[in-house]
Short mmCIF file of C-alpha atoms in Angstrom, two decimals:
data_model
loop_
_atom_site.label_atom_id
_atom_site.label_comp_id
_atom_site.label_asym_id
_atom_site.label_seq_id
_atom_site.Cartn_x
_atom_site.Cartn_y
_atom_site.Cartn_z
CA UNK A 1 -18.15 26.14 -5.98
CA UNK A 2 -21.11 24.05 -6.94
CA UNK A 3 -23.52 23.22 -4.18
CA UNK A 4 -24.07 19.83 -2.58
CA UNK A 5 -25.29 16.91 -4.56
CA UNK A 6 -29.01 16.25 -4.21
CA UNK A 7 -28.11 12.59 -4.57
CA UNK A 8 -29.42 11.30 -1.32
CA UNK A 9 -32.53 11.79 0.76
CA UNK A 10 -36.06 10.55 0.87
CA UNK A 11 -37.41 12.44 -2.15
CA UNK A 12 -34.60 11.58 -4.53
CA UNK A 13 -36.60 8.98 -6.42
CA UNK A 14 -38.49 11.27 -8.79
CA UNK A 15 -40.70 9.99 -11.54
CA UNK A 16 -38.95 6.65 -11.54
CA UNK A 17 -35.75 8.33 -12.74
CA UNK A 18 -32.30 7.65 -11.37
CA UNK A 19 -31.13 10.48 -9.14
CA UNK A 20 -27.32 10.51 -9.46
CA UNK A 21 -26.49 12.64 -12.48
CA UNK A 22 -22.73 12.73 -12.02
CA UNK A 23 -20.50 10.25 -10.22
CA UNK A 24 -18.36 11.42 -7.30
CA UNK A 25 -15.25 10.35 -9.21
CA UNK A 26 -16.29 12.25 -12.33
CA UNK A 27 -16.97 15.39 -10.31
CA UNK A 28 -13.64 15.14 -8.48
CA UNK A 29 -11.78 14.71 -11.75
CA UNK A 30 -13.74 17.56 -13.34
CA UNK A 31 -12.56 19.83 -10.52
CA UNK A 32 -8.99 18.66 -11.06
CA UNK A 33 -9.33 19.57 -14.75
CA UNK A 34 -10.27 23.08 -13.57
CA UNK A 35 -7.11 23.09 -11.41
CA UNK A 36 -9.04 22.57 -8.18
CA UNK A 37 -8.27 19.98 -5.49
CA UNK A 38 -11.75 19.24 -4.16
CA UNK A 39 -12.98 17.22 -1.23
CA UNK A 40 -16.30 16.60 0.42
CA UNK A 41 -17.57 17.88 3.73
CA UNK A 42 -20.25 16.37 5.92
CA UNK A 43 -22.30 19.16 7.53
CA UNK A 44 -23.86 16.71 9.99
CA UNK A 45 -20.57 15.15 11.08
CA UNK A 46 -18.74 18.51 10.75
CA UNK A 47 -15.71 16.91 9.15
CA UNK A 48 -14.06 16.33 5.80
CA UNK A 49 -14.84 13.22 3.77
CA UNK A 50 -12.36 11.70 1.35
CA UNK A 51 -12.54 9.76 -0.95
CA UNK A 52 -15.72 11.26 -2.41
CA UNK A 53 -18.93 9.24 -1.98
CA UNK A 54 -22.69 9.48 -2.34
CA UNK A 55 -23.35 9.04 1.38
CA UNK A 56 -21.62 10.20 4.57
CA UNK A 57 -19.48 7.49 6.22
CA UNK A 58 -19.75 9.20 9.63
CA UNK A 59 -23.47 8.76 10.10
CA UNK A 60 -24.58 12.09 8.65
CA UNK A 61 -27.88 12.31 6.77
CA UNK A 62 -27.47 15.65 5.01
CA UNK A 63 -25.96 15.57 1.51
CA UNK A 64 -22.20 15.88 1.40
CA UNK A 65 -20.93 19.26 0.22
CA UNK A 66 -18.04 19.79 -2.17
CA UNK A 67 -15.32 22.12 -0.95
CA UNK A 68 -12.04 23.46 -2.29
CA UNK A 69 -8.83 22.43 -0.56
CA UNK A 70 -5.99 24.93 -0.26
CA UNK A 71 -3.76 22.01 -1.22
CA UNK A 72 -1.51 22.38 1.80
CA UNK A 73 -0.67 19.65 4.24
CA UNK A 74 1.97 17.40 5.73
CA UNK A 75 3.42 14.00 4.87
CA UNK A 76 1.83 11.31 7.06
CA UNK A 77 3.96 8.54 5.59
CA UNK A 78 6.07 8.02 2.48
CA UNK A 79 7.72 5.28 0.42
CA UNK A 80 10.04 5.31 -2.57
CA UNK A 81 8.43 2.93 -5.05
CA UNK A 82 10.76 1.06 -7.39
CA UNK A 83 9.37 -0.35 -10.59
CA UNK A 84 11.09 -2.37 -13.29
CA UNK A 85 10.36 0.03 -16.14
CA UNK A 86 10.60 3.50 -14.65
CA UNK A 87 12.61 5.65 -12.28
CA UNK A 88 11.61 5.34 -8.64
CA UNK A 89 8.92 7.72 -7.42
CA UNK A 90 7.89 8.74 -3.91
CA UNK A 91 4.34 7.80 -2.92
CA UNK A 92 3.01 9.50 0.17
CA UNK A 93 -0.07 9.73 2.31
CA UNK A 94 -0.72 13.44 2.73
CA UNK A 95 -2.76 14.87 5.61
CA UNK A 96 -4.39 17.98 4.13
CA UNK A 97 -5.02 20.91 6.45
CA UNK A 98 -8.78 20.59 5.89
CA UNK A 99 -8.72 17.22 7.66
CA UNK A 100 -8.57 14.59 4.96
CA UNK A 101 -5.86 12.19 3.84
CA UNK A 102 -4.98 11.25 0.27
CA UNK A 103 -2.35 9.25 -1.58
CA UNK A 104 -0.16 11.19 -3.99
CA UNK A 105 3.28 11.49 -5.49
CA UNK A 106 5.70 13.92 -3.84
CA UNK A 107 8.23 15.37 -6.27
CA UNK A 108 11.91 15.56 -5.32
CA UNK A 109 11.36 13.32 -2.30
CA UNK A 110 13.63 10.42 -1.47
CA UNK A 111 10.95 8.47 0.40
CA UNK A 112 12.88 8.35 3.68
CA UNK A 113 10.93 8.24 6.96
CA UNK A 114 12.82 11.46 7.79
CA UNK A 115 10.50 13.22 5.35
CA UNK A 116 7.43 12.35 7.43
CA UNK A 117 5.88 15.52 8.87
CA UNK A 118 7.33 17.84 6.23
CA UNK A 119 4.95 20.40 4.72
CA UNK A 120 3.81 20.00 1.13
CA UNK A 121 1.74 21.94 -1.35
CA UNK A 122 -0.36 20.54 -4.20
CA UNK A 123 0.05 21.19 -7.89
CA UNK A 124 -2.59 19.90 -10.29
CA UNK A 125 -1.11 18.09 -13.28
CA UNK A 126 -3.20 18.24 -16.42
CA UNK A 127 -2.99 15.10 -18.53
CA UNK A 128 -1.78 15.25 -22.12
CA UNK A 129 -4.38 12.69 -23.20
CA UNK A 130 -8.09 12.56 -22.44
CA UNK A 131 -7.74 8.90 -21.45
CA UNK A 132 -5.49 9.80 -18.53
CA UNK A 133 -7.01 11.11 -15.32
CA UNK A 134 -5.71 14.41 -13.97
CA UNK A 135 -3.75 14.12 -10.74
CA UNK A 136 -2.70 16.18 -7.75
CA UNK A 137 1.01 15.88 -7.09
CA UNK A 138 2.80 17.54 -4.21
CA UNK A 139 5.99 19.56 -3.82
CA UNK A 140 7.83 20.63 -0.70
CA UNK A 141 6.46 23.85 0.71
CA UNK A 142 9.12 26.55 0.59
CA UNK A 143 10.65 27.17 3.96
CA UNK A 144 10.16 30.59 5.52
CA UNK B 1 -26.66 -13.60 25.68
CA UNK B 2 -24.58 -16.73 25.27
CA UNK B 3 -21.33 -16.10 23.43
CA UNK B 4 -21.04 -18.03 20.20
CA UNK B 5 -19.10 -19.96 19.19
CA UNK B 6 -18.45 -21.34 22.65
CA UNK B 7 -14.91 -21.87 23.89
CA UNK B 8 -13.93 -25.44 23.13
CA UNK B 9 -17.16 -26.35 21.34
CA UNK B 10 -15.20 -27.52 18.30
CA UNK B 11 -11.71 -28.72 17.55
CA UNK B 12 -9.25 -29.03 14.70
CA UNK B 13 -8.70 -32.74 14.21
CA UNK B 14 -6.99 -32.97 10.82
CA UNK B 15 -4.49 -30.74 9.02
CA UNK B 16 -2.42 -31.01 5.86
CA UNK B 17 -0.70 -29.14 3.10
CA UNK B 18 -0.85 -30.06 -0.55
CA UNK B 19 2.25 -30.10 -2.71
CA UNK B 20 4.02 -26.80 -2.11
CA UNK B 21 6.54 -24.50 -3.71
CA UNK B 22 6.59 -25.14 -7.46
CA UNK B 23 4.03 -27.81 -8.31
CA UNK B 24 3.79 -29.98 -11.42
CA UNK B 25 2.73 -27.96 -14.47
CA UNK B 26 -0.97 -28.15 -15.26
CA UNK B 27 -2.08 -28.66 -11.66
CA UNK B 28 -4.97 -26.37 -10.75
CA UNK B 29 -5.92 -24.71 -7.44
CA UNK B 30 -8.67 -27.36 -7.13
CA UNK B 31 -6.16 -30.18 -7.61
CA UNK B 32 -4.13 -28.79 -4.71
CA UNK B 33 -7.24 -28.30 -2.56
CA UNK B 34 -8.35 -31.85 -3.33
CA UNK B 35 -4.96 -33.28 -2.39
CA UNK B 36 -4.85 -31.26 0.84
CA UNK B 37 -8.41 -32.25 1.79
CA UNK B 38 -7.66 -35.95 1.25
CA UNK B 39 -4.47 -35.70 3.31
CA UNK B 40 -6.20 -33.80 6.12
CA UNK B 41 -8.98 -36.40 6.24
CA UNK B 42 -6.36 -39.17 6.33
CA UNK B 43 -4.69 -37.28 9.18
CA UNK B 44 -7.77 -37.76 11.36
CA UNK B 45 -9.27 -40.92 9.88
CA UNK B 46 -12.52 -39.43 8.59
CA UNK B 47 -13.81 -40.40 5.14
CA UNK B 48 -14.65 -37.90 2.44
CA UNK B 49 -18.26 -39.11 2.36
CA UNK B 50 -18.72 -37.80 5.91
CA UNK B 51 -17.77 -34.22 4.97
CA UNK B 52 -20.96 -32.15 5.04
CA UNK B 53 -19.53 -28.68 5.70
CA UNK B 54 -17.30 -26.99 3.09
CA UNK B 55 -15.53 -23.72 3.87
CA UNK B 56 -13.20 -22.04 1.42
CA UNK B 57 -11.80 -18.77 0.12
CA UNK B 58 -9.54 -18.54 -2.92
CA UNK B 59 -8.14 -15.81 -5.11
CA UNK B 60 -8.24 -17.85 -8.32
CA UNK B 61 -11.75 -19.31 -7.91
CA UNK B 62 -14.90 -17.21 -7.98
CA UNK B 63 -17.09 -19.79 -6.24
CA UNK B 64 -14.62 -21.92 -4.29
CA UNK B 65 -17.08 -23.90 -2.17
CA UNK B 66 -19.17 -24.77 -5.21
CA UNK B 67 -16.24 -25.77 -7.39
CA UNK B 68 -14.51 -27.64 -4.56
CA UNK B 69 -17.66 -29.59 -3.67
CA UNK B 70 -18.06 -30.56 -7.32
CA UNK B 71 -14.39 -31.60 -7.49
CA UNK B 72 -14.70 -33.70 -4.33
CA UNK B 73 -17.99 -35.23 -5.47
CA UNK B 74 -19.88 -34.25 -2.35
CA UNK B 75 -23.09 -32.33 -1.68
CA UNK B 76 -22.50 -30.51 1.62
CA UNK B 77 -25.41 -29.40 3.80
CA UNK B 78 -23.57 -26.22 4.75
CA UNK B 79 -21.04 -24.02 2.90
CA UNK B 80 -19.36 -20.67 3.56
CA UNK B 81 -17.04 -18.71 1.28
CA UNK B 82 -16.71 -15.49 3.26
CA UNK B 83 -13.83 -13.45 1.89
CA UNK B 84 -11.45 -11.32 3.99
CA UNK B 85 -8.38 -11.95 1.85
CA UNK B 86 -5.64 -13.79 3.73
CA UNK B 87 -7.60 -13.49 6.99
CA UNK B 88 -10.52 -15.50 5.58
CA UNK B 89 -9.46 -18.80 7.06
CA UNK B 90 -9.45 -17.84 10.73
CA UNK B 91 -12.92 -16.39 10.24
CA UNK B 92 -14.04 -19.50 8.36
CA UNK B 93 -12.86 -21.59 11.34
CA UNK B 94 -15.03 -19.49 13.65
CA UNK B 95 -17.95 -19.85 11.21
CA UNK B 96 -17.32 -23.61 11.05
CA UNK B 97 -17.43 -23.81 14.85
CA UNK B 98 -20.76 -21.98 14.79
CA UNK B 99 -22.17 -24.27 12.10
CA UNK B 100 -20.98 -27.37 13.96
CA UNK B 101 -22.43 -26.08 17.23
CA UNK B 102 -25.75 -25.35 15.54
CA UNK B 103 -25.83 -28.81 13.99
CA UNK B 104 -25.80 -27.42 10.45
CA UNK B 105 -22.95 -29.80 9.63
CA UNK B 106 -20.98 -32.51 11.40
CA UNK B 107 -17.62 -32.59 9.62
CA UNK B 108 -16.29 -29.24 8.44
CA UNK B 109 -13.42 -28.90 5.99
CA UNK B 110 -11.64 -25.58 5.41
CA UNK B 111 -9.59 -25.64 2.21
CA UNK B 112 -7.32 -23.39 0.17
CA UNK B 113 -5.28 -23.86 -2.99
CA UNK B 114 -3.30 -21.63 -5.33
CA UNK B 115 -0.97 -21.95 -8.28
CA UNK B 116 0.16 -18.35 -7.98
CA UNK B 117 3.80 -19.11 -8.76
CA UNK B 118 3.21 -21.44 -11.71
CA UNK B 119 0.54 -19.14 -13.11
CA UNK B 120 2.73 -16.05 -12.87
CA UNK B 121 2.20 -13.93 -15.96
CA UNK B 122 -1.08 -15.70 -16.75
CA UNK B 123 -2.95 -15.01 -13.54
CA UNK B 124 -2.91 -11.57 -11.98
CA UNK B 125 -4.45 -11.44 -8.51
CA UNK B 126 -7.43 -9.11 -8.52
CA UNK B 127 -6.79 -5.85 -6.70
CA UNK B 128 -9.56 -3.35 -6.32
CA UNK B 129 -7.34 -0.31 -6.42
CA UNK B 130 -8.98 3.02 -5.80
CA UNK B 131 -9.26 5.43 -8.73
CA UNK B 132 -8.25 8.13 -6.29
CA UNK B 133 -4.99 6.35 -5.42
CA UNK B 134 -3.96 4.96 -8.79
CA UNK B 135 -2.48 8.21 -10.22
CA UNK B 136 0.20 7.92 -7.49
CA UNK B 137 1.16 4.50 -8.91
CA UNK B 138 1.59 2.64 -5.61
CA UNK B 139 2.91 -0.89 -5.95
CA UNK B 140 0.21 -2.74 -4.07
CA UNK B 141 0.13 -4.49 -1.75
CA UNK B 142 3.77 -3.80 -0.82
CA UNK B 143 3.54 0.02 -0.84
CA UNK B 144 0.72 -0.12 1.71
CA UNK B 145 2.91 -2.12 4.09
CA UNK B 146 5.92 0.09 3.29
CA UNK B 147 3.96 3.18 4.34
CA UNK B 148 3.12 1.45 7.63
CA UNK B 149 6.77 0.52 8.14
CA UNK B 150 8.00 4.07 7.40
CA UNK B 151 5.48 5.52 9.85
CA UNK B 152 6.53 3.01 12.52
CA UNK B 153 10.18 3.99 11.98
CA UNK B 154 9.27 7.68 12.23
CA UNK B 155 7.31 7.30 15.48
CA UNK B 156 9.26 4.60 17.30
CA UNK B 157 12.76 4.53 15.87
CA UNK B 158 12.30 1.08 14.35
CA UNK B 159 15.06 0.30 11.83
CA UNK B 160 15.58 -1.82 8.74
CA UNK B 161 17.96 -3.79 10.91
CA UNK B 162 15.05 -4.69 13.22
CA UNK B 163 12.99 -5.82 10.24
CA UNK B 164 15.97 -7.91 9.10
CA UNK B 165 15.84 -9.75 12.42
CA UNK B 166 12.34 -10.88 11.47
CA UNK B 167 13.45 -12.15 8.05
CA UNK B 168 16.44 -13.94 9.62
CA UNK B 169 14.26 -15.59 12.29
CA UNK B 170 11.84 -16.84 9.64
CA UNK B 171 14.73 -18.29 7.63
CA UNK B 172 16.22 -19.98 10.69
CA UNK B 173 12.89 -21.69 11.39
CA UNK B 174 12.56 -22.66 7.72
CA UNK B 175 15.93 -24.36 7.89
CA UNK B 176 14.37 -26.69 10.48
CA UNK B 177 11.30 -27.38 8.31
CA UNK B 178 11.84 -29.89 5.48
CA UNK B 179 8.75 -28.56 3.68
CA UNK B 180 9.98 -24.95 3.58
CA UNK B 181 10.53 -23.50 0.12
CA UNK B 182 13.57 -21.33 0.83
CA UNK B 183 16.05 -22.87 3.29
CA UNK B 184 19.19 -21.27 1.84
CA UNK B 185 21.57 -19.46 4.16
CA UNK B 186 20.58 -15.83 4.66
CA UNK B 187 22.70 -13.12 6.27
CA UNK B 188 21.79 -9.74 7.68
CA UNK B 189 23.75 -8.15 4.82
CA UNK B 190 21.69 -10.16 2.29
CA UNK B 191 18.52 -8.69 3.76
CA UNK B 192 19.79 -5.12 4.10
CA UNK B 193 21.42 -5.06 0.65
CA UNK B 194 18.57 -6.73 -1.22
CA UNK B 195 16.99 -4.61 -3.98
CA UNK B 196 14.37 -2.15 -2.76
CA UNK B 197 10.77 -2.75 -3.75
CA UNK B 198 8.98 0.04 -1.91
CA UNK B 199 11.18 1.67 0.71
CA UNK B 200 11.84 0.80 3.48
CA UNK B 201 10.95 -2.73 2.30
CA UNK B 202 13.35 -4.67 0.09
CA UNK B 203 12.85 -8.01 -1.61
CA UNK B 204 13.90 -9.94 1.52
CA UNK B 205 11.24 -8.10 3.54
CA UNK B 206 8.59 -9.54 1.20
CA UNK B 207 6.94 -12.94 1.31
CA UNK B 208 7.63 -15.70 -1.16
CA UNK B 209 5.49 -16.33 -4.21
CA UNK B 210 4.79 -20.06 -4.28
CA UNK B 211 2.14 -22.58 -5.23
CA UNK B 212 0.36 -24.59 -2.59
CA UNK B 213 -2.77 -25.54 -0.72
CA UNK B 214 -3.86 -26.61 2.72
CA UNK B 215 -6.86 -28.08 4.50
CA UNK B 216 -8.13 -28.24 8.06
CA UNK B 217 -10.83 -30.61 9.38
CA UNK B 218 -13.01 -29.58 12.31
CA UNK B 219 -15.61 -31.49 14.30
CA UNK B 220 -17.74 -30.88 17.40
CA UNK B 221 -16.38 -31.60 20.87
CA UNK B 222 -18.48 -34.77 21.15
CA UNK B 223 -16.47 -36.45 18.41
CA UNK B 224 -13.11 -34.71 18.66
CA UNK B 225 -11.52 -37.08 21.18
CA UNK B 226 -12.29 -40.26 19.22
CA UNK B 227 -10.10 -39.61 16.19
CA UNK B 228 -6.56 -40.50 15.13
CA UNK B 229 -4.78 -37.50 16.66
CA UNK B 230 -5.38 -35.46 19.82
CA UNK B 231 -7.86 -32.62 19.23
CA UNK B 232 -6.67 -29.04 19.10
CA UNK B 233 -9.45 -26.90 20.54
CA UNK B 234 -10.73 -23.64 19.19
CA UNK B 235 -10.53 -21.64 22.41
CA UNK B 236 -10.94 -18.14 21.04
CA UNK B 237 -11.78 -16.28 17.86
CA UNK B 238 -11.96 -12.62 16.92
CA UNK B 239 -12.32 -10.56 13.76
CA UNK B 240 -11.92 -6.87 12.95
CA UNK B 241 -11.83 -4.64 9.90
CA UNK B 242 -11.66 -0.88 9.84
CA UNK B 243 -10.49 0.06 6.34
CA UNK B 244 -9.92 -1.35 2.90
CA UNK B 245 -7.59 1.13 1.21
CA UNK B 246 -4.44 2.09 3.10
CA UNK B 247 -5.50 5.76 2.78
CA UNK B 248 -8.48 4.99 5.01
CA UNK B 249 -6.50 3.26 7.79
CA UNK B 250 -6.81 5.57 10.79
CA UNK B 251 -3.36 4.82 12.28
CA UNK B 252 -0.87 2.96 10.10
CA UNK B 253 0.99 1.64 13.14
CA UNK B 254 -2.04 0.09 14.84
CA UNK B 255 -4.06 -2.61 13.09
CA UNK B 256 -7.44 -4.25 13.63
CA UNK B 257 -5.50 -7.08 15.29
CA UNK B 258 -5.80 -5.03 18.50
CA UNK B 259 -9.54 -5.71 18.43
CA UNK B 260 -9.53 -9.19 16.89
CA UNK B 261 -6.88 -10.30 19.38
CA UNK B 262 -8.72 -8.85 22.36
CA UNK B 263 -11.88 -10.70 21.32
CA UNK B 264 -10.00 -13.97 20.85
CA UNK B 265 -8.18 -13.72 24.20
CA UNK B 266 -11.39 -12.82 26.03
CA UNK B 267 -13.20 -15.83 24.59
CA UNK B 268 -10.21 -18.07 25.35
CA UNK B 269 -9.88 -16.65 28.88
CA UNK B 270 -6.16 -16.32 28.20
CA UNK B 271 -3.74 -13.43 27.91
CA UNK B 272 -0.76 -12.97 25.57
CA UNK B 273 1.53 -14.10 28.41
CA UNK B 274 -0.21 -17.49 28.35
CA UNK B 275 0.61 -18.15 24.68
CA UNK B 276 3.36 -20.68 23.99
CA UNK B 277 3.73 -20.25 20.21
CA UNK B 278 2.58 -17.58 17.76
CA UNK B 279 1.86 -17.98 14.06
CA UNK B 280 1.40 -14.44 12.70
CA UNK B 281 0.68 -13.93 9.02
CA UNK B 282 3.96 -12.49 7.70
CA UNK B 283 3.28 -11.11 4.25
CA UNK B 284 6.11 -8.67 4.98
CA UNK B 285 8.57 -8.30 7.85
CA UNK B 286 6.62 -5.31 9.15
CA UNK B 287 3.44 -7.40 9.51
CA UNK B 288 5.08 -9.72 12.04
CA UNK B 289 6.26 -6.68 14.00
CA UNK B 290 2.85 -4.98 14.00
CA UNK B 291 1.05 -8.15 15.08
CA UNK B 292 3.54 -8.82 17.90
CA UNK B 293 2.54 -5.41 19.26
CA UNK B 294 -1.16 -5.50 18.44
CA UNK B 295 -1.66 -9.01 19.82
CA UNK B 296 -0.04 -7.95 23.08
CA UNK B 297 3.30 -9.77 22.97
CA UNK B 298 5.06 -6.43 23.49
CA UNK B 299 3.96 -2.81 24.00
CA UNK B 300 3.14 -0.56 21.04
CA UNK B 301 6.33 0.77 19.52
CA UNK B 302 8.54 -1.88 21.12
CA UNK B 303 8.30 -4.43 18.28
CA UNK B 304 11.65 -3.48 16.80
CA UNK B 305 13.47 -3.96 20.07
CA UNK B 306 11.42 -7.08 20.88
CA UNK B 307 12.65 -9.00 17.82
CA UNK B 308 16.35 -8.16 18.26
CA UNK B 309 18.99 -10.79 19.09
CA UNK B 310 17.05 -13.75 17.78
CA UNK B 311 14.18 -13.30 20.23
CA UNK B 312 11.63 -14.83 17.83
CA UNK B 313 14.09 -17.25 16.18
CA UNK B 314 14.67 -20.87 17.30
CA UNK B 315 15.79 -20.79 20.93
CA UNK B 316 14.43 -17.26 21.46
CA UNK B 317 11.99 -16.04 24.08
CA UNK B 318 8.87 -16.36 21.90
CA UNK B 319 8.66 -18.89 19.04
CA UNK B 320 7.06 -17.02 16.10
CA UNK B 321 6.26 -18.45 12.66
CA UNK B 322 7.92 -21.76 13.38
CA UNK B 323 7.21 -23.08 9.87
CA UNK B 324 9.39 -20.35 8.37
CA UNK B 325 6.26 -18.32 7.63
CA UNK B 326 5.27 -16.60 4.44
CA UNK B 327 8.79 -15.19 4.24
CA UNK B 328 10.59 -18.55 3.93
CA UNK B 329 8.19 -21.54 4.08
CA UNK B 330 5.49 -20.83 1.52
CA UNK B 331 3.15 -18.07 0.42
CA UNK B 332 0.73 -19.20 -2.26
CA UNK B 333 -1.32 -16.00 -2.57
CA UNK B 334 -2.85 -16.22 0.89
CA UNK B 335 -1.12 -17.64 3.97
CA UNK B 336 -3.87 -17.59 6.60
CA UNK B 337 -4.71 -21.30 6.59
CA UNK B 338 -1.05 -22.31 6.87
CA UNK B 339 -0.76 -20.51 10.23
CA UNK B 340 -3.53 -22.80 11.50
CA UNK B 341 -1.82 -25.93 10.13
CA UNK B 342 1.47 -25.06 11.83
CA UNK B 343 -0.17 -24.04 15.12
CA UNK B 344 -2.02 -27.38 15.21
CA UNK B 345 1.16 -29.35 14.51
CA UNK B 346 3.09 -27.49 17.21
CA UNK B 347 0.35 -28.19 19.76
CA UNK B 348 0.30 -31.85 18.76
CA UNK B 349 4.06 -32.01 19.22
CA UNK B 350 4.77 -33.35 15.74
CA UNK B 351 7.16 -30.67 14.42
CA UNK B 352 10.44 -32.57 14.72
CA UNK B 353 13.51 -30.34 14.74
CA UNK B 354 11.47 -27.17 15.08
CA UNK B 355 9.16 -28.45 17.82
CA UNK B 356 8.53 -25.99 20.65
CA UNK B 357 8.75 -27.83 23.98
CA UNK B 358 5.52 -28.15 26.00
CA UNK B 359 3.40 -26.03 23.69
CA UNK B 360 -0.20 -26.03 24.91
CA UNK B 361 -1.51 -22.75 23.56
CA UNK B 362 -1.06 -21.00 20.23
CA UNK B 363 -2.21 -17.95 18.35
CA UNK B 364 -2.86 -18.26 14.61
CA UNK B 365 -3.43 -14.80 13.17
CA UNK B 366 -4.62 -13.99 9.66
CA UNK B 367 -4.20 -10.75 7.74
CA UNK B 368 -6.03 -9.73 4.57
CA UNK B 369 -5.49 -6.95 2.04
CA UNK B 370 -3.29 -4.04 3.14
CA UNK B 371 -3.60 -4.64 6.90
CA UNK B 372 -7.34 -4.56 6.24
CA UNK B 373 -9.00 -7.79 7.39
CA UNK B 374 -7.75 -9.13 10.73
CA UNK B 375 -8.79 -12.44 12.24
CA UNK B 376 -7.30 -14.17 15.26
CA UNK B 377 -7.63 -17.69 16.64
CA UNK B 378 -6.45 -18.95 20.00
CA UNK B 379 -5.94 -22.71 19.87
CA UNK B 380 -5.04 -25.11 22.66
CA UNK B 381 -4.44 -28.73 23.64
CA UNK B 382 -6.78 -30.61 25.99
CA UNK B 383 -4.48 -29.46 28.83
CA UNK B 384 -5.45 -25.86 28.01
CA UNK B 385 -9.17 -26.59 27.70
#
């Protein structure tokens, strides 16, 4: 795993050059392209940060670190989204075991509130076109 | 430190809507704002030339106070276009009270206008959707509210039937309001069998899409009693925001209205039990339910049971959204200002068939984004001052 971004801090303004060499979004998507679900961690606040940012939203001063999620978690809430041009799909908020929450599609879900709390596991979908961002989708964790 | 604005330092003295529903083709948001401003000034007997404070938020105008002032032909001494989505207008009223109290202006107008229905297909409301969320293809804003509703059902046993009670109550009030856009008969089966949009919310759980505008005129206490209609006092105001994206909302069943309401009640020196009529921004059925809980009208988790058996419908124990609300009266993009218009009219006693008897206190609550911006006003008659 790459180390923390030296994007913030008092000495980041070197030689009049900009200091952010890769955006948080680009880095997150690059990890997804490698099949990794990444998130950030604030060493000062001792907690996960998601979505990725250039500063800690919990008051920490130290640069945020990038970490690898095991991709396992539970459904916090879920809705079956109907759209005019496509089959319905289940959109969920997933609470990952590392302590962050993200929005993602859950496959083979019916979107009922009964599915809240069920365990899920991530699968990284690689896009067929370079214009499309890679995505983490979730499946039900196998029982037992 | 003195709390500002002060309870009762300013009052709403004029209110009006513009044309509503489906307006004449070619009308612009500014046309509707202009019409509403003129009507609201006529309502209190103040001339346009006296307006020196302009307050506005609009989804179709980038610089609404600048374009509205140009349209009206006035050069205000003070303007404010703070933007909290549909909750902007309650906050603008608090800002107007501050500006009036500080002497930065003497006659404040808060205005809104939208042609969202007529412009459908041509104008797409701007949504700053997160790049992290968009691969999941949520249908925003409704999916955000649907996720809150599903979580509420999971934790508290709330049902679609409970949400239907909210839609039915709104329709029953709308049937008493000649200005309401949808006054057609509506049955529980209609609501429950309506096409799903984002489960558990179907089309009848979602607000209307209409055109329309509104305006509210405010002045300082020293002038408020000398105008055409009795003043409706700004007794309390509160504002809270704790997330923007629904993924960042700490608890989907508890909104910032807990904090905004507590601030507003504290300033007003009133409690939820003292409130005679509640206007709660109902973008979706679940929003009414959450705000009933968060503004203290019932305990957390009890909203579903609270709204059963017509409890918030005409003749029920708490009159809620007596105009018919965003679900049945009108919803031109943002509904916040309309809650203030209806609250004022109820407190003045000019609501005809839907008038709540002896209403002296009201809550007008605004909601912006996906339960993101929350802003609460407590309003009252001179008897409540």
